[in-house]
Amino acid sequence: MGVLMSKRQTVEKVQKVSLAVSAFKDGLKEQPSTRQRAEAGGTRRGTLEQEVQEGEEEVSAGPSQTEESSSSKAAWERLRDGRGVEPEEFNRSNRFTPPAFIRPKRELHDDEPPDISLEQREQVLNDEMCEICEVWTAESLFPCRICCRVYHDGCLRRMGYLQDDSATEVTETAHTETGWSCYYCDNLNLLLTEEEMYSLMETLQQCKIIPETCLTLDDFLHYKHLVHKQQFEQPMAEAQEEQASLQFSALDPDKKGQIEWQDFLSHESIRLLQKLRPQNALLRLLTAKERERAREAFLALDQDGDGLISEGECSQARHTWFRKHLKEIPSCSVSISHVGPMSESSPGSSSSGGGGKSQHPAPGQEESRPVDWSGFLRENVAYMLAARPNSPGLHLLPPA
């Protein structure tokens, strides 16, 4: 039997295929305008201090003191809609229309414990067609390491999600065990509901944080002090300020002295999820690939097969595998080495307090409490989610 298609459906199908073919051709060509757009975007992104200074100069020079600039309004709109950094001058001629992100909604059963079995493995299969153009071209599709979506690099370029060095990153890592996170999974802010997003935006506005700007250590600590005082009505303790400084260092592994806006937003998004949602609700956010990776890590630690590991081993996994999907690890097969200590050169290894520990911690109180499979998931779920972004920054620093 044949499949009947309306004239409109036929035209839409032809248009999609035409766009896909153009995207593949673009993927093979050098795009000189990409570098120019990147440089233009880089000039717009300064530190928070610079943005504030420029804003003060504009206020002193102009009469409209109460009106926000159009660029600032656009930045808040992008933040609300989950689109991330998208410069207004970005040329979208002959490009695919970006998707309209729909934020998730909380369900009544979200807080109930999900049924995630340790013994029952999940068969994870990637999609067969590109998420953007819905065309199948076999080996030229690049899979996401978090979800089952696959993409053409040309389609990603024409969406504006693949520029400069990121193109090399996708082609070199997508088919390795390191993997690459697609633009859905890379953006932790998209996990927030509308209510949670408005709560975060209100906090950022109250603390004078300007969207799409980099933050220095002073900016970051000032923000953390204000948030702590709003929540607890008392100043932040010295130990908490030290922990915030360590978190800043973890978000700035290249030691540039500032953290990118997307890294800051991912950090604040995962922190808000920790604050507002119970662990059971967070477990429901895990994908099949993440659940399988967690099984491999637990089974590697549970070498006697009794379904229990020590608290020290659970903490060890938190400080390594679930902290970040490390690029220096060549494989993620079931092996104790993949949940072992990080190398000294790994991002955040000196700041975590536990990243440099040996594979077999010294006996003590940390080893006393046994942890089963469900406890292992609950205690590590936030770190599994925080490991999604492609950025080398550590978005959630485990306690020492």
Coordinates of C-alpha atoms in Angstrom, one line a residue:
M1 CA 0.0 0.0 0.0
G2 CA 1.2 3.5 -0.8
V3 CA 1.2 6.4 1.5
L4 CA -1.0 9.3 0.5
M5 CA 0.5 12.8 0.9
S6 CA -1.1 16.1 0.5
K7 CA 0.5 18.6 -1.9
R8 CA 1.5 20.7 1.1
Q9 CA 3.1 17.8 2.8
T10 CA 5.0 17.0 -0.4
V11 CA 6.3 20.5 -0.7
E12 CA 7.4 20.6 2.9
K13 CA 9.2 17.3 2.4
V14 CA 11.0 18.6 -0.7
Q15 CA 12.0 21.8 1.1
K16 CA 13.4 19.8 4.1
V17 CA 15.5 17.6 1.8
S18 CA 16.7 20.7 -0.1
L19 CA 17.7 22.4 3.1
A20 CA 19.4 19.2 4.3
V21 CA 21.4 18.9 1.1
S22 CA 22.5 22.6 1.4
A23 CA 23.4 22.0 5.0
F24 CA 25.7 19.1 4.0
K25 CA 27.4 21.2 1.4
D26 CA 27.9 24.0 3.9
G27 CA 29.4 21.5 6.3
L28 CA 32.2 20.8 3.8
K29 CA 33.0 24.4 3.2
E30 CA 35.0 26.9 5.2
Q31 CA 32.7 29.7 6.3
P32 CA 34.7 32.9 6.7
S33 CA 31.8 34.7 8.2
T34 CA 31.8 32.4 11.1
R35 CA 35.0 33.8 12.5
Q36 CA 33.8 37.3 12.0
R37 CA 30.6 36.5 13.9
A38 CA 32.6 34.9 16.7
E39 CA 34.8 37.9 17.0
A40 CA 31.8 40.3 17.0
G41 CA 30.2 38.1 19.7
G42 CA 33.4 38.1 21.7
T43 CA 33.7 41.9 21.7
R44 CA 30.2 42.1 23.2
R45 CA 31.0 39.8 26.1
G46 CA 33.0 41.5 28.8
T47 CA 33.1 41.1 32.6
L48 CA 30.2 42.1 34.7
E49 CA 32.2 45.1 36.0
Q50 CA 32.8 46.4 32.5
E51 CA 29.1 46.0 31.6
V52 CA 28.1 47.9 34.8
Q53 CA 30.5 50.7 34.1
E54 CA 29.3 51.0 30.5
G55 CA 25.7 51.1 31.8
E56 CA 26.5 53.9 34.3
E57 CA 28.1 55.9 31.5
E58 CA 25.0 55.5 29.4
V59 CA 22.8 56.6 32.2
S60 CA 24.9 59.7 32.9
A61 CA 24.9 60.6 29.2
G62 CA 21.3 60.0 28.4
P63 CA 17.9 61.1 29.9
S64 CA 16.2 57.6 29.9
Q65 CA 17.4 56.4 33.3
T66 CA 14.6 54.0 33.9
E67 CA 14.5 52.3 30.5
E68 CA 16.6 49.2 29.8
S69 CA 18.6 49.1 26.6
S70 CA 17.2 46.9 23.8
S71 CA 20.2 44.6 24.0
S72 CA 19.6 44.1 27.8
K73 CA 15.9 43.4 27.2
A74 CA 16.8 40.9 24.5
A75 CA 19.2 39.1 26.8
W76 CA 16.6 38.7 29.5
E77 CA 14.2 37.4 26.9
R78 CA 16.7 34.8 25.7
L79 CA 17.3 33.8 29.3
R80 CA 13.6 33.4 29.9
D81 CA 13.1 31.3 26.7
G82 CA 16.2 29.2 27.3
R83 CA 17.9 30.1 24.1
G84 CA 21.3 31.0 25.7
V85 CA 23.7 33.4 24.1
E86 CA 22.4 34.5 20.7
P87 CA 23.7 37.9 19.5
E88 CA 21.1 40.0 17.9
E89 CA 23.4 40.6 14.9
F90 CA 23.6 36.9 14.2
N91 CA 22.7 36.5 10.5
R92 CA 20.0 33.9 10.0
S93 CA 19.5 34.3 6.3
N94 CA 19.4 30.8 4.6
R95 CA 19.4 29.2 8.0
F96 CA 17.0 26.8 9.7
T97 CA 14.6 28.3 12.2
P98 CA 15.7 27.6 15.8
P99 CA 13.4 25.4 17.8
A100 CA 11.0 26.9 20.3
F101 CA 12.1 25.4 23.6
I102 CA 9.2 24.2 25.8
R103 CA 10.1 24.2 29.4
P104 CA 9.1 21.0 31.4
K105 CA 6.2 20.9 33.8
R106 CA 6.1 19.1 37.2
E107 CA 3.8 16.1 37.3
L108 CA 2.0 14.8 40.4
H109 CA 4.0 11.6 40.5
D110 CA 7.4 13.3 40.1
D111 CA 8.3 13.1 43.8
E112 CA 7.6 9.3 44.0
P113 CA 10.6 7.0 43.8
P114 CA 11.2 5.9 40.2
D115 CA 11.7 2.2 39.4
I116 CA 15.3 2.0 38.2
S117 CA 16.5 -1.6 38.4
L118 CA 20.2 -2.5 38.8
E119 CA 19.8 -6.0 37.3
Q120 CA 17.6 -5.0 34.3
R121 CA 19.9 -3.4 31.8
E122 CA 18.4 -1.0 29.2
Q123 CA 19.0 -1.3 25.5
V124 CA 19.9 2.2 24.3
L125 CA 19.5 2.9 20.6
N126 CA 20.2 6.2 18.9
D127 CA 17.6 7.7 16.6
E128 CA 18.0 6.9 12.9
M129 CA 17.2 10.4 11.5
C130 CA 18.7 13.8 12.1
E131 CA 16.8 15.7 14.7
I132 CA 16.8 18.9 12.6
C133 CA 16.2 17.8 9.0
E134 CA 14.7 14.4 9.6
V135 CA 16.9 12.8 7.0
W136 CA 18.9 9.6 7.4
T137 CA 22.5 9.5 6.1
A138 CA 24.1 6.7 8.1
E139 CA 27.6 7.3 9.3
S140 CA 27.5 11.1 8.8
L141 CA 25.1 11.5 11.8
F142 CA 26.6 12.6 15.1
P143 CA 25.0 11.2 18.3
C144 CA 24.5 13.0 21.6
R145 CA 26.1 11.2 24.6
I146 CA 23.2 12.1 26.9
C147 CA 20.0 11.5 24.8
C148 CA 19.3 9.4 21.7
R149 CA 19.2 12.4 19.2
V150 CA 21.5 12.5 16.3
Y151 CA 22.5 15.4 14.0
H152 CA 24.3 16.4 10.8
D153 CA 27.1 18.8 11.4
G154 CA 25.9 20.8 8.5
C155 CA 22.4 21.1 10.1
L156 CA 24.0 22.2 13.3
R157 CA 25.9 24.9 11.5
R158 CA 22.8 26.2 9.8
M159 CA 21.0 26.3 13.1
G160 CA 23.8 28.4 14.5
Y161 CA 24.8 25.8 17.1
L162 CA 28.1 24.8 15.6
Q163 CA 30.7 27.5 15.2
D164 CA 34.5 27.7 15.2
D165 CA 36.3 25.1 17.3
S166 CA 33.0 23.4 18.3
A167 CA 32.8 21.9 14.9
T168 CA 36.1 20.1 15.5
E169 CA 35.0 19.0 18.9
V170 CA 31.8 17.4 17.6
T171 CA 33.5 15.5 14.7
E172 CA 36.3 14.3 16.9
T173 CA 34.4 13.3 20.0
A174 CA 30.9 12.4 19.0
H175 CA 31.9 8.9 17.9
T176 CA 34.2 8.3 20.9
E177 CA 33.5 7.2 24.4
T178 CA 34.0 10.8 25.5
G179 CA 31.0 11.9 23.5
W180 CA 29.4 15.2 22.8
S181 CA 26.2 16.8 24.3
C182 CA 23.7 18.2 21.9
Y183 CA 22.3 21.7 22.4
Y184 CA 19.4 20.4 24.4
C185 CA 21.5 18.4 26.9
D186 CA 24.3 20.9 27.0
N187 CA 22.0 23.6 28.4
L188 CA 21.1 22.7 32.0
N189 CA 18.9 25.7 32.2
L190 CA 16.4 23.9 30.0
L191 CA 15.7 21.5 32.9
L192 CA 14.0 24.3 34.9
T193 CA 10.2 24.8 34.7
E194 CA 8.8 28.3 34.0
E195 CA 8.2 28.9 37.7
E196 CA 11.7 27.9 38.6
M197 CA 13.1 30.0 35.8
Y198 CA 11.3 33.1 36.9
S199 CA 12.5 32.5 40.4
L200 CA 16.1 32.4 39.1
M201 CA 15.6 35.5 37.0
E202 CA 14.2 37.4 40.0
T203 CA 17.3 36.5 42.0
L204 CA 19.6 37.5 39.3
Q205 CA 17.8 40.9 38.9
Q206 CA 17.9 41.6 42.6
C207 CA 21.6 40.8 42.7
K208 CA 22.3 43.1 39.7
I209 CA 23.6 40.2 37.5
I210 CA 23.6 41.2 33.8
P211 CA 22.8 38.3 31.4
E212 CA 25.4 37.1 28.9
T213 CA 28.3 38.7 30.8
C214 CA 31.4 37.0 32.3
L215 CA 31.8 37.1 36.1
T216 CA 35.1 37.7 38.0
L217 CA 35.8 36.1 41.4
D218 CA 34.6 39.3 43.1
D219 CA 31.4 39.3 41.1
F220 CA 30.8 35.7 41.9
L221 CA 31.4 36.0 45.6
H222 CA 29.3 39.2 45.8
Y223 CA 26.4 37.4 44.2
K224 CA 26.8 34.4 46.6
H225 CA 26.9 36.7 49.6
L226 CA 23.7 38.4 48.5
V227 CA 21.9 35.2 47.8
H228 CA 22.9 33.7 51.1
K229 CA 21.8 36.8 53.0
Q230 CA 18.4 36.7 51.2
Q231 CA 17.9 33.1 52.0
F232 CA 19.2 32.9 55.6
E233 CA 19.1 36.5 56.7
Q234 CA 22.6 36.3 57.9
P235 CA 26.1 36.8 56.4
M236 CA 27.9 34.0 54.8
A237 CA 30.4 32.2 57.0
E238 CA 34.1 32.1 56.1
A239 CA 34.0 28.4 55.3
Q240 CA 31.1 28.9 52.9
E241 CA 33.0 31.8 51.2
E242 CA 36.0 29.5 50.8
Q243 CA 33.7 26.8 49.3
A244 CA 32.3 29.4 46.9
S245 CA 35.9 30.4 45.9
L246 CA 36.7 26.7 45.2
Q247 CA 33.5 26.5 43.0
F248 CA 34.7 29.5 41.1
S249 CA 38.0 27.8 40.4
A250 CA 36.2 24.7 39.3
L251 CA 34.2 26.8 36.8
D252 CA 37.4 28.4 35.6
P253 CA 39.7 25.4 34.9
D254 CA 41.8 27.5 32.4
K255 CA 42.5 30.1 35.1
K256 CA 41.3 33.0 33.0
G257 CA 40.2 34.9 36.1
Q258 CA 36.5 34.9 35.0
I259 CA 33.8 32.4 34.2
E260 CA 31.6 32.4 31.1
W261 CA 27.9 33.2 31.4
Q262 CA 26.8 29.8 30.2
D263 CA 28.9 28.1 32.9
F264 CA 27.5 30.4 35.6
L265 CA 24.0 29.8 34.4
S266 CA 24.4 26.0 34.4
H267 CA 25.8 26.1 37.9
E268 CA 23.0 28.2 39.2
S269 CA 20.4 26.1 37.4
I270 CA 21.6 22.8 38.9
R271 CA 21.9 24.5 42.4
L272 CA 18.2 25.6 42.0
L273 CA 17.2 22.1 41.1
Q274 CA 18.9 20.8 44.2
K275 CA 17.2 23.4 46.3
L276 CA 13.6 23.1 44.9
R277 CA 13.3 19.4 43.9
P278 CA 13.6 16.2 45.9
Q279 CA 16.1 13.6 44.7
N280 CA 13.3 11.4 43.4
A281 CA 12.2 14.2 41.0
L282 CA 15.8 14.7 39.9
L283 CA 16.2 10.9 39.2
R284 CA 13.3 11.2 36.6
L285 CA 15.5 13.7 34.6
L286 CA 18.1 11.0 33.9
T287 CA 18.2 9.6 30.4
A288 CA 18.6 5.9 29.6
K289 CA 22.3 6.5 28.6
E290 CA 22.9 8.1 32.0
R291 CA 21.2 5.3 33.9
E292 CA 23.3 2.7 32.0
R293 CA 26.5 4.7 32.8
A294 CA 25.5 4.7 36.5
R295 CA 24.9 1.0 36.4
E296 CA 28.4 0.4 35.0
A297 CA 30.0 2.6 37.6
F298 CA 28.1 0.9 40.5
L299 CA 28.8 -2.7 39.3
A300 CA 32.5 -1.8 38.8
L301 CA 32.6 -0.8 42.5
D302 CA 30.5 -3.7 43.7
Q303 CA 33.0 -6.4 43.0
D304 CA 31.7 -8.9 45.5
G305 CA 28.2 -8.7 43.9
D306 CA 26.3 -8.2 47.2
G307 CA 24.5 -5.0 45.9
L308 CA 26.3 -2.8 48.4
I309 CA 29.3 -0.4 48.2
S310 CA 31.0 1.6 50.9
E311 CA 30.3 5.3 51.5
G312 CA 33.9 6.0 50.5
E313 CA 33.4 4.3 47.2
C314 CA 30.2 6.3 46.6
S315 CA 32.0 9.5 47.4
Q316 CA 34.8 8.4 45.1
A317 CA 32.5 8.0 42.2
R318 CA 31.0 11.4 42.9
H319 CA 34.4 13.0 42.8
T320 CA 35.4 11.4 39.5
W321 CA 33.0 9.8 37.0
F322 CA 29.9 11.8 37.8
R323 CA 31.8 15.0 38.3
K324 CA 32.7 15.3 34.6
H325 CA 32.9 13.1 31.6
L326 CA 36.6 13.2 31.4
K327 CA 38.2 13.5 28.0
E328 CA 41.4 11.7 29.1
I329 CA 39.4 8.5 29.8
P330 CA 39.5 6.4 26.6
S331 CA 36.6 4.1 27.5
C332 CA 33.5 3.9 29.7
S333 CA 33.2 0.1 29.8
V334 CA 32.7 -1.6 33.2
S335 CA 36.0 -1.1 34.9
I336 CA 37.0 0.1 38.3
S337 CA 39.6 2.5 36.7
H338 CA 36.7 4.6 35.3
V339 CA 35.5 5.6 38.7
G340 CA 39.0 6.0 40.1
P341 CA 40.9 9.2 41.0
M342 CA 41.4 12.1 38.6
S343 CA 44.8 13.0 37.3
E344 CA 46.5 16.0 38.9
S345 CA 46.1 17.9 35.6
S346 CA 42.4 17.3 35.4
P347 CA 40.2 20.4 35.8
G348 CA 39.2 21.0 39.5
S349 CA 41.3 18.1 40.8
S350 CA 43.1 20.3 43.3
S351 CA 40.0 22.2 44.4
S352 CA 37.7 19.3 45.1
G353 CA 39.4 18.1 48.1
G354 CA 38.7 14.5 47.1
G355 CA 39.8 14.3 43.5
G356 CA 43.4 13.4 44.4
K357 CA 42.5 10.6 46.8
S358 CA 43.8 7.1 46.1
Q359 CA 41.6 4.5 44.7
H360 CA 41.3 2.7 48.0
P361 CA 40.7 5.3 50.8
A362 CA 42.0 4.7 54.2
P363 CA 39.6 3.0 56.6
G364 CA 37.6 5.3 58.7
Q365 CA 34.2 6.8 59.2
E366 CA 33.7 7.4 55.5
E367 CA 33.9 3.7 54.9
S368 CA 31.4 2.7 57.6
R369 CA 28.0 3.3 56.0
P370 CA 27.0 0.8 53.2
V371 CA 25.3 2.3 50.2
D372 CA 22.9 0.3 48.0
W373 CA 21.9 1.0 44.4
S374 CA 19.0 3.3 45.1
G375 CA 21.1 5.3 47.6
F376 CA 23.9 5.5 45.1
L377 CA 21.6 7.0 42.5
R378 CA 20.0 9.5 44.9
E379 CA 23.3 10.8 46.3
N380 CA 24.9 11.2 42.8
V381 CA 22.0 12.3 40.6
A382 CA 22.8 16.0 40.8
Y383 CA 26.4 15.3 39.8
M384 CA 25.3 13.2 36.9
L385 CA 23.1 16.0 35.6
A386 CA 25.9 18.6 36.2
A387 CA 28.3 16.5 34.0
R388 CA 26.1 17.1 30.9
P389 CA 27.6 20.3 29.5
N390 CA 30.5 20.1 27.0
S391 CA 32.3 22.9 28.9
P392 CA 35.5 21.8 30.8
G393 CA 34.2 23.7 33.8
L394 CA 33.0 21.7 36.8
H395 CA 29.4 22.9 37.3
L396 CA 28.8 21.3 40.7
L397 CA 31.7 20.9 43.0
P398 CA 31.3 17.8 45.3
P399 CA 32.0 18.4 49.0
A400 CA 35.5 17.7 50.2

